[in-house]
Amino acid sequence: MPTLRHTLALFAALYLTGSANAQYNYSKDISRIFQAKCQQCHREGDIAPFALDSYSAATTWADDIKAAVKEKRMPPWKPVDGFNSFRDAWGLSDEERTMIVNWIDGGMVEGDSADLPEPLPNTGEWLLGDPDKIVRMPVNFAVPSKKDTYRCFVIPSELTEDKWVSAVQYLPGNKQVVHHVIAYLDKTGVSEQYDGKDGQPGYECFGGPGDGVSLDASSMLGGWAPGVRPRFLPDGIAMKLPKGSRIVLQVHYFTNGKKDQTDQTKLGIYYSKNAENKQLVFIPIVNTSFKLKPGDENAEVTAQFPIPPFYDATAYLVAPHMHLLGRQIKVEKIGSDKKVEPLVYINDWNFNWQGFYSFETPMRLPALSQMKVTCTFDNSDKNPRQPNNPPVRVGWGEGTEDEMCIGFVGVVFDRQGLPFVSKRSK
Ligand code: HEC
């Protein structure tokens, strides 16, 4: 018996590490995968700790690359394949993952440098051209050197009339420390009460923009995470930036001990060319009343949002949100015929890698269909990200030790003037 198994294993090993990978080399194959799936972060001055843009870099980091790719830690693309398709997706296919691992195991053949791809162009700052308006954090913020800082900065929009926005580009001032950015709209000014209270610019904020800063459907302006590319919304669709509103920029800094870092993140805002648009709103499908029992390894929390009668809609993007205890999150459409279609599924949630995922094909949400979010939490001490020792009862809140379960869905309703989208804009 062992001989047969042995022979098979040997055959498989030979096949995988010998003949099959002889066809791959760095110049022709592997460099192209790194360019498409790694270099948006692994390049000089960007968020990743080393540039992955040469044969020597690839071989220097080979052991780490093999481990990170095999364990699916890198690239940190979270949506699971087969549950909806996304624009600008940069996840590795199983085939690419195998190619990288086999190439490393097979001795890292360099190949002919004439086969190397053109290096990626060094694009200017603003990828969509000059913005109509640039707003920035009020100060160059001295980032504390502790590993993680979550800070909200209040930026007056200084607008005297409402504006339609068709794209926003977030430009981190210091990509080595800015991990992600979310922009909320504060239409009432509550955020100003928090600003500067601790003697530093802005205020601490972890899971949201702070108590009382509205989280209604028209109070988000999207966000940025590494690898996200700005895009114009389809013609005739725009986000609304109300006059007098403040942009609350929530920035997650990940310094990992780096000292003397500063950041002044900017937003480039592109106004719509149309006088009238249909408004893109972010519907939060949210459960705020759950309690997670200490020790529960597999607690499921759900919420649903029914599309109201006569308000057929189209969904364009989804941004799932939980904190540290979250393990899985799924957002789905349930048709009035009960047919289920996935908007996104993440089975390995990591608070550090949150995204705004744009659908390859917009999804129709007819009236009376439902959007549903399902969050799975591990509130046991087996969860390596468990913030409480020992675990305690955890419910909704904005702090590190609290939890959230939200699927933000970027939606446009066919019919405008929505009863459930707040009109407050003073
Ligand atoms: C969206 C940004 C991003 C992309 C895309 C990305 N990385 Fe990373 N990578 C990082 C960051 C940031 C770190 C630093 C550690 C961390 O934050 O997890 C890192 C760390 C690493 C490390 C060292 C630490 C570890 O986890 O072993 C390796 C190896 C690595 N990346 C390989 C890759 C490869 C190979 C690809 C493409 C197939 C890739 N990365 C794509 C951002 C990225």
Coordinates of C-alpha atoms and ligand atoms in Angstrom, one line a residue:
M1 CA 0.0 0.0 0.0
P2 CA 2.5 2.6 1.0
T3 CA 4.4 2.0 -2.2
L4 CA 1.4 2.9 -4.3
R5 CA 0.7 6.0 -2.3
H6 CA 4.4 6.8 -2.4
T7 CA 4.6 6.4 -6.2
L8 CA 1.6 8.6 -6.6
A9 CA 3.0 11.3 -4.4
L10 CA 6.4 11.2 -6.1
F11 CA 4.7 11.4 -9.4
A12 CA 2.7 14.4 -8.3
A13 CA 5.7 16.1 -6.8
L14 CA 7.7 15.6 -10.0
Y15 CA 4.8 16.8 -12.1
L16 CA 4.3 19.9 -10.0
T17 CA 7.9 20.9 -9.3
G18 CA 9.6 19.5 -12.4
S19 CA 8.1 19.5 -15.8
A20 CA 5.1 21.8 -15.3
N21 CA 6.9 24.8 -14.1
A22 CA 9.7 24.6 -16.6
Q23 CA 7.5 26.7 -18.8
Y24 CA 7.3 29.6 -16.3
N25 CA 10.0 32.2 -15.8
Y26 CA 10.2 35.6 -14.1
S27 CA 10.6 37.7 -17.2
K28 CA 7.7 36.3 -19.2
D29 CA 5.2 35.2 -16.6
I30 CA 5.8 36.0 -12.9
S31 CA 6.7 39.7 -13.4
R32 CA 3.3 40.2 -15.2
I33 CA 1.4 38.7 -12.2
F34 CA 3.4 40.9 -9.8
Q35 CA 2.7 43.9 -11.9
A36 CA -1.1 43.3 -12.1
K37 CA -1.7 42.0 -8.6
C38 CA 1.0 43.3 -6.3
Q39 CA 2.6 46.6 -7.5
Q40 CA -0.3 48.9 -6.7
C41 CA 1.1 48.5 -3.1
H42 CA 4.5 46.9 -3.5
R43 CA 6.2 49.9 -5.2
E44 CA 8.6 52.6 -4.0
G45 CA 7.0 54.9 -1.4
D46 CA 3.7 53.0 -1.2
I47 CA 2.0 51.2 1.6
A48 CA 3.8 47.8 1.4
P49 CA 7.2 47.3 3.1
F50 CA 9.1 46.5 -0.1
A51 CA 8.9 47.0 -3.9
L52 CA 8.2 43.9 -5.9
D53 CA 9.4 45.2 -9.2
S54 CA 12.5 43.3 -10.2
Y55 CA 13.9 39.8 -10.3
S56 CA 16.3 40.5 -7.5
A57 CA 13.4 41.8 -5.2
A58 CA 11.4 38.7 -6.1
T59 CA 14.2 36.3 -5.2
T60 CA 15.1 38.2 -2.0
W61 CA 11.6 37.9 -0.7
A62 CA 10.8 34.5 -2.2
D63 CA 10.3 32.6 1.0
D64 CA 7.9 35.2 2.4
I65 CA 6.1 35.5 -0.9
K66 CA 5.6 31.8 -1.1
A67 CA 4.2 31.7 2.5
A68 CA 2.0 34.8 2.0
V69 CA 0.6 33.6 -1.3
K70 CA 0.0 30.0 -0.2
E71 CA -1.8 31.2 3.0
K72 CA -3.8 33.7 1.0
R73 CA -2.6 36.6 3.2
M74 CA -1.4 38.3 0.1
P75 CA -2.7 40.0 -2.0
P76 CA -5.2 41.1 0.6
W77 CA -8.2 40.9 -1.7
K78 CA -11.1 39.6 0.4
P79 CA -14.2 38.9 -1.7
V80 CA -14.5 35.1 -2.4
D81 CA -14.5 34.1 -6.0
G82 CA -17.8 33.1 -7.5
F83 CA -19.9 35.5 -5.3
N84 CA -20.3 38.4 -7.7
S85 CA -17.6 40.0 -9.9
F86 CA -15.9 43.3 -9.2
R87 CA -14.3 46.0 -11.3
D88 CA -10.5 46.5 -10.8
A89 CA -10.3 43.2 -8.8
W90 CA -6.8 42.3 -7.9
G91 CA -7.2 38.9 -6.3
L92 CA -4.9 36.0 -7.5
S93 CA -6.6 33.2 -9.3
D94 CA -5.8 29.7 -8.1
E95 CA -3.8 29.2 -11.3
E96 CA -1.7 32.3 -10.6
R97 CA -1.1 31.3 -7.0
T98 CA 0.1 27.9 -8.2
M99 CA 2.3 29.5 -10.8
I100 CA 4.1 31.7 -8.2
V101 CA 4.6 28.8 -5.8
N102 CA 5.8 26.4 -8.5
W103 CA 8.1 29.0 -9.9
I104 CA 9.7 29.5 -6.4
D105 CA 9.9 25.7 -5.7
G106 CA 11.3 25.2 -9.2
G107 CA 14.4 27.3 -8.6
M108 CA 13.1 30.7 -9.8
V109 CA 14.1 30.7 -13.4
E110 CA 14.8 34.3 -14.6
G111 CA 14.2 33.9 -18.3
D112 CA 15.1 36.4 -21.0
S113 CA 15.0 40.0 -19.9
A114 CA 13.8 40.9 -23.4
D115 CA 10.5 39.3 -22.3
L116 CA 9.9 41.7 -19.4
P117 CA 6.8 43.8 -19.6
E118 CA 7.0 47.6 -19.9
P119 CA 7.2 49.0 -16.3
L120 CA 3.9 50.5 -15.1
P121 CA 3.7 54.2 -16.1
N122 CA 4.4 56.7 -13.4
T123 CA 1.0 58.4 -13.4
G124 CA 0.6 61.9 -12.0
E125 CA -1.1 62.5 -8.7
W126 CA -4.7 62.9 -10.0
L127 CA -5.6 59.9 -12.1
L128 CA -8.8 61.4 -13.5
G129 CA -7.3 64.8 -14.4
D130 CA -7.3 68.0 -12.3
P131 CA -10.2 67.9 -9.8
D132 CA -12.8 70.7 -9.6
K133 CA -12.1 71.1 -5.9
I134 CA -9.4 69.9 -3.6
V135 CA -10.0 69.7 0.1
R136 CA -7.4 68.6 2.6
M137 CA -7.0 67.8 6.3
P138 CA -6.6 71.2 8.1
V139 CA -3.1 70.3 9.4
N140 CA -0.1 68.1 8.7
F141 CA -0.9 65.6 11.4
A142 CA 1.9 64.2 13.5
V143 CA 1.0 60.5 13.5
P144 CA 1.6 58.8 16.9
S145 CA 4.1 56.0 16.5
K146 CA 1.9 53.3 18.2
K147 CA 0.8 50.7 15.7
D148 CA -2.8 51.8 15.0
T149 CA -4.4 55.2 15.2
Y150 CA -8.0 55.9 14.1
R151 CA -8.5 59.6 13.8
C152 CA -11.4 61.7 12.4
F153 CA -10.6 65.1 10.8
V154 CA -13.3 67.7 10.2
I155 CA -13.0 69.6 6.9
P156 CA -15.5 72.3 6.2
S157 CA -16.7 71.9 2.6
E158 CA -17.2 75.7 2.3
L159 CA -19.9 75.2 -0.2
T160 CA -22.7 77.8 -0.6
E161 CA -24.8 75.6 -2.8
D162 CA -25.4 71.9 -3.0
K163 CA -23.1 70.1 -5.5
W164 CA -23.3 66.9 -7.4
V165 CA -20.1 64.8 -7.2
S166 CA -19.3 62.2 -9.9
A167 CA -15.9 61.1 -8.6
V168 CA -13.6 61.5 -5.6
Q169 CA -10.0 60.6 -5.5
Y170 CA -8.4 60.2 -2.1
L171 CA -4.8 61.1 -2.0
P172 CA -3.1 59.8 1.2
G173 CA -0.4 62.4 2.2
N174 CA 1.9 59.6 3.5
K175 CA 1.2 56.2 2.0
Q176 CA 3.6 54.5 4.3
V177 CA 1.3 55.1 7.2
V178 CA -2.2 55.8 5.8
H179 CA -4.0 52.4 5.8
H180 CA -7.5 53.4 4.8
V181 CA -9.8 56.4 4.7
I182 CA -13.5 56.8 4.8
A183 CA -15.3 60.1 4.2
Y184 CA -18.5 60.8 6.0
L185 CA -20.7 63.9 5.6
D186 CA -21.7 65.7 8.7
K187 CA -24.7 67.9 7.9
T188 CA -25.4 69.2 11.3
G189 CA -21.9 70.1 12.6
V190 CA -21.8 67.7 15.6
S191 CA -18.3 66.7 14.7
E192 CA -17.0 70.1 15.5
Q193 CA -17.8 69.6 19.2
Y194 CA -15.3 66.7 19.2
D195 CA -12.6 68.3 17.1
G196 CA -9.4 69.1 19.0
K197 CA -10.9 68.2 22.5
D198 CA -7.7 66.1 23.4
G199 CA -5.4 68.9 22.4
Q200 CA -4.6 67.3 19.0
P201 CA -6.2 68.0 15.6
G202 CA -9.3 65.9 15.0
Y203 CA -10.6 63.3 17.4
E204 CA -10.1 59.6 18.0
C205 CA -12.7 57.4 16.2
F206 CA -12.5 53.7 15.4
G207 CA -15.7 52.2 14.0
G208 CA -17.6 55.3 12.8
P209 CA -17.5 59.1 12.7
G210 CA -18.5 59.6 16.3
D211 CA -21.7 59.6 18.3
G212 CA -24.4 61.7 16.7
V213 CA -22.6 62.2 13.4
S214 CA -25.3 60.9 11.0
L215 CA -24.9 57.5 9.4
D216 CA -27.9 57.9 7.1
A217 CA -27.9 56.9 3.5
S218 CA -26.8 60.2 2.1
S219 CA -23.9 60.8 4.5
M220 CA -21.0 59.0 2.9
L221 CA -18.7 60.0 0.2
G222 CA -17.0 56.7 -0.3
G223 CA -13.5 55.9 0.8
W224 CA -10.0 54.7 0.0
A225 CA -8.1 51.5 0.7
P226 CA -4.8 50.5 -0.9
G227 CA -5.4 49.3 -4.4
V228 CA -8.7 51.2 -4.9
R229 CA -8.7 53.2 -8.1
P230 CA -10.9 56.3 -8.5
R231 CA -13.6 56.1 -11.2
F232 CA -16.3 58.3 -12.5
L233 CA -19.9 57.2 -11.7
P234 CA -22.0 56.4 -14.8
D235 CA -23.3 59.6 -16.5
G236 CA -26.5 60.9 -14.8
I237 CA -25.6 59.4 -11.4
A238 CA -23.8 61.4 -8.7
M239 CA -23.3 61.7 -4.9
K240 CA -24.7 64.8 -3.3
L241 CA -22.5 67.2 -1.3
P242 CA -24.8 69.5 0.6
K243 CA -23.9 73.1 1.2
G244 CA -22.6 73.8 4.6
S245 CA -21.7 70.2 5.3
R246 CA -18.5 69.1 6.8
I247 CA -16.5 66.2 5.4
V248 CA -15.4 64.0 8.3
L249 CA -12.4 62.1 7.1
Q250 CA -11.8 59.0 9.2
V251 CA -8.2 57.9 8.7
H252 CA -6.7 54.6 9.9
Y253 CA -2.9 55.1 10.4
F254 CA -0.8 52.0 10.7
T255 CA 2.7 53.0 11.7
N256 CA 3.9 49.8 13.1
G257 CA 6.3 51.8 15.3
K258 CA 7.7 54.1 12.5
K259 CA 8.6 57.4 14.2
D260 CA 8.3 61.0 13.1
Q261 CA 5.6 60.4 10.4
T262 CA 3.2 63.1 9.4
D263 CA 0.2 63.0 7.1
Q264 CA -2.0 65.5 5.3
T265 CA -4.5 63.5 3.2
K266 CA -6.3 65.3 0.4
L267 CA -9.5 64.7 -1.6
G268 CA -9.9 65.7 -5.2
I269 CA -13.6 66.2 -5.9
Y270 CA -15.0 66.0 -9.5
Y271 CA -18.3 67.7 -10.0
S272 CA -20.9 66.3 -12.3
K273 CA -21.3 68.1 -15.7
N274 CA -25.1 67.6 -15.4
A275 CA -27.4 70.1 -13.5
E276 CA -29.6 67.2 -12.4
N277 CA -28.6 63.7 -11.4
K278 CA -30.0 60.6 -9.8
Q279 CA -28.4 60.4 -6.3
L280 CA -26.1 57.5 -5.3
V281 CA -26.9 56.8 -1.7
F282 CA -25.2 54.4 0.7
I283 CA -28.0 52.3 2.3
P284 CA -26.7 50.8 5.6
I285 CA -28.2 47.4 6.1
V286 CA -27.6 47.2 9.7
N287 CA -28.3 45.4 12.9
T288 CA -27.7 47.6 16.0
S289 CA -29.4 45.5 18.7
F290 CA -27.3 42.3 18.8
K291 CA -25.4 41.0 21.8
L292 CA -22.5 38.5 21.4
K293 CA -22.2 36.1 24.3
P294 CA -18.6 35.7 25.7
G295 CA -17.1 32.4 24.4
D296 CA -19.5 32.1 21.4
E297 CA -17.3 31.1 18.5
N298 CA -19.9 31.3 15.9
A299 CA -22.5 33.9 16.5
E300 CA -24.6 34.9 13.5
V301 CA -26.2 38.3 13.2
T302 CA -28.4 39.4 10.4
A303 CA -30.3 42.4 9.1
Q304 CA -32.6 43.1 6.1
F305 CA -33.5 46.1 4.1
P306 CA -36.7 45.8 2.0
I307 CA -36.8 47.9 -1.2
P308 CA -40.1 49.8 -0.7
P309 CA -43.0 49.5 -3.0
F310 CA -42.6 51.7 -6.2
Y311 CA -38.9 52.3 -5.4
D312 CA -37.1 50.0 -7.8
A313 CA -33.4 50.6 -7.6
T314 CA -30.0 49.6 -9.0
A315 CA -27.0 48.7 -6.8
Y316 CA -23.5 49.7 -7.9
L317 CA -21.2 48.8 -5.0
V318 CA -21.0 47.4 -1.6
A319 CA -18.8 48.1 1.5
P320 CA -19.1 45.5 4.3
H321 CA -18.2 46.6 7.8
M322 CA -17.5 44.8 11.1
H323 CA -14.9 45.3 13.8
L324 CA -12.3 42.9 15.3
L325 CA -14.6 39.9 16.2
G326 CA -16.0 39.6 12.7
R327 CA -15.1 36.5 10.8
Q328 CA -17.4 36.4 7.8
I329 CA -19.8 38.7 6.2
K330 CA -22.2 38.2 3.3
V331 CA -24.5 40.7 1.6
E332 CA -27.2 39.3 -0.6
K333 CA -30.2 40.2 -2.6
I334 CA -33.3 38.2 -2.0
G335 CA -35.8 38.5 -4.9
S336 CA -39.5 38.6 -4.3
D337 CA -39.4 35.1 -5.8
K338 CA -36.9 34.2 -3.0
K339 CA -34.1 33.8 -5.4
V340 CA -30.8 34.7 -3.7
E341 CA -28.0 36.6 -5.5
P342 CA -24.7 37.5 -3.8
L343 CA -23.5 41.1 -3.7
V344 CA -20.3 40.1 -1.8
Y345 CA -19.1 37.3 0.4
I346 CA -16.0 37.6 2.6
N347 CA -15.0 34.4 4.5
D348 CA -11.9 35.7 6.2
W349 CA -12.8 39.2 7.5
N350 CA -9.9 41.4 8.5
F351 CA -10.7 44.9 9.8
N352 CA -7.4 46.1 8.3
W353 CA -8.5 45.3 4.8
Q354 CA -11.9 46.9 4.3
G355 CA -13.0 47.8 0.8
F356 CA -15.5 49.5 -1.4
Y357 CA -16.3 46.9 -4.0
S358 CA -17.8 48.1 -7.4
F359 CA -19.8 45.5 -9.3
E360 CA -18.7 44.6 -12.8
T361 CA -22.5 44.5 -13.6
P362 CA -24.8 46.8 -11.7
M363 CA -27.6 44.8 -9.9
R364 CA -31.3 45.5 -10.3
L365 CA -33.2 45.7 -7.0
P366 CA -36.9 45.6 -7.9
A367 CA -39.4 47.0 -5.4
L368 CA -40.1 44.4 -2.6
S369 CA -36.9 42.6 -3.0
Q370 CA -34.7 42.6 0.1
M371 CA -31.0 43.2 0.8
K372 CA -29.7 41.1 3.6
V373 CA -26.5 41.1 5.5
T374 CA -25.2 38.1 7.5
C375 CA -22.3 38.7 9.9
T376 CA -20.5 35.9 11.7
F377 CA -18.5 36.7 14.9
D378 CA -16.1 34.8 17.0
N379 CA -16.3 36.2 20.5
S380 CA -14.1 33.4 22.1
D381 CA -10.6 33.6 23.3
K382 CA -9.6 31.5 20.2
N383 CA -10.1 34.6 18.0
P384 CA -6.5 36.0 17.7
R385 CA -8.0 39.5 17.2
Q386 CA -10.2 39.3 20.4
P387 CA -9.7 42.7 22.1
N388 CA -11.1 41.6 25.5
N389 CA -9.3 39.4 27.9
P390 CA -11.3 37.5 29.0
P391 CA -14.1 37.8 26.4
V392 CA -17.1 39.9 27.5
R393 CA -20.6 40.5 26.3
V394 CA -20.3 42.7 23.2
G395 CA -22.9 44.8 21.4
W396 CA -23.1 47.6 18.9
G397 CA -20.8 50.6 19.3
E398 CA -18.0 52.6 17.7
G399 CA -15.2 51.6 20.0
T400 CA -12.5 49.0 19.4
E401 CA -14.1 46.7 22.0
D402 CA -17.6 47.1 20.4
E403 CA -18.9 45.5 17.3
M404 CA -20.8 46.4 14.2
C405 CA -22.6 44.5 11.5
I406 CA -23.3 46.7 8.4
G407 CA -23.5 46.2 4.7
F408 CA -23.3 49.6 3.0
V409 CA -24.8 49.3 -0.4
G410 CA -24.3 52.1 -3.0
V411 CA -27.8 52.3 -4.6
V412 CA -29.6 54.6 -7.1
F413 CA -33.4 54.6 -6.9
D414 CA -35.3 55.0 -10.2
R415 CA -37.6 57.5 -8.5
Q416 CA -36.0 60.3 -6.5
G417 CA -37.2 62.2 -3.4
L418 CA -36.7 59.3 -1.0
P419 CA -38.7 59.2 2.2
F420 CA -36.0 57.4 4.0
V421 CA -33.0 59.5 2.9
S422 CA -32.5 62.3 5.4
K423 CA -33.1 65.8 4.1
R424 CA -31.2 67.6 6.8
S425 CA -28.7 69.8 5.1
K426 CA -28.4 72.9 7.2
Ligands
HEC1 C1 -3.5 46.3 -1.4 C2 -2.1 46.4 -1.1 C3 -1.2 45.2 -1.3 C4 -1.2 44.3 -2.4 C5 -2.1 44.4 -3.6 C6 -0.2 43.3 -2.1 N1 0.4 43.6 -0.9 FE1 1.8 42.4 0.0 N2 1.8 43.7 1.6 C7 1.0 44.9 1.7 C8 1.3 45.5 3.0 C9 0.7 46.7 3.6 C10 2.2 44.6 3.7 C11 2.7 44.8 5.1 C12 2.1 43.9 6.1 C13 0.6 44.0 6.3 O1 0.1 45.1 6.5 O2 0.0 43.0 6.2 C14 2.5 43.6 2.8 C15 3.4 42.5 3.1 C16 3.8 41.5 2.2 C17 4.7 40.5 2.5 C18 5.5 40.3 3.8 C19 4.7 40.1 5.0 C20 3.9 38.8 4.9 O3 2.7 38.9 5.0 O4 4.5 37.8 4.7 C21 4.8 39.7 1.4 C22 5.7 38.5 1.2 C23 3.9 40.3 0.4 N3 3.3 41.4 0.9 C24 3.7 39.7 -0.9 C25 2.7 40.2 -1.8 C26 2.5 39.6 -3.1 C27 3.3 38.5 -3.7 C28 1.5 40.3 -3.7 C29 0.8 40.1 -5.0 C30 0.6 38.7 -5.4 C31 1.1 41.3 -2.7 N4 1.9 41.2 -1.6 C32 0.1 42.3 -2.9 C33 0.2 45.3 0.8 C34 -0.2 44.7 -0.4

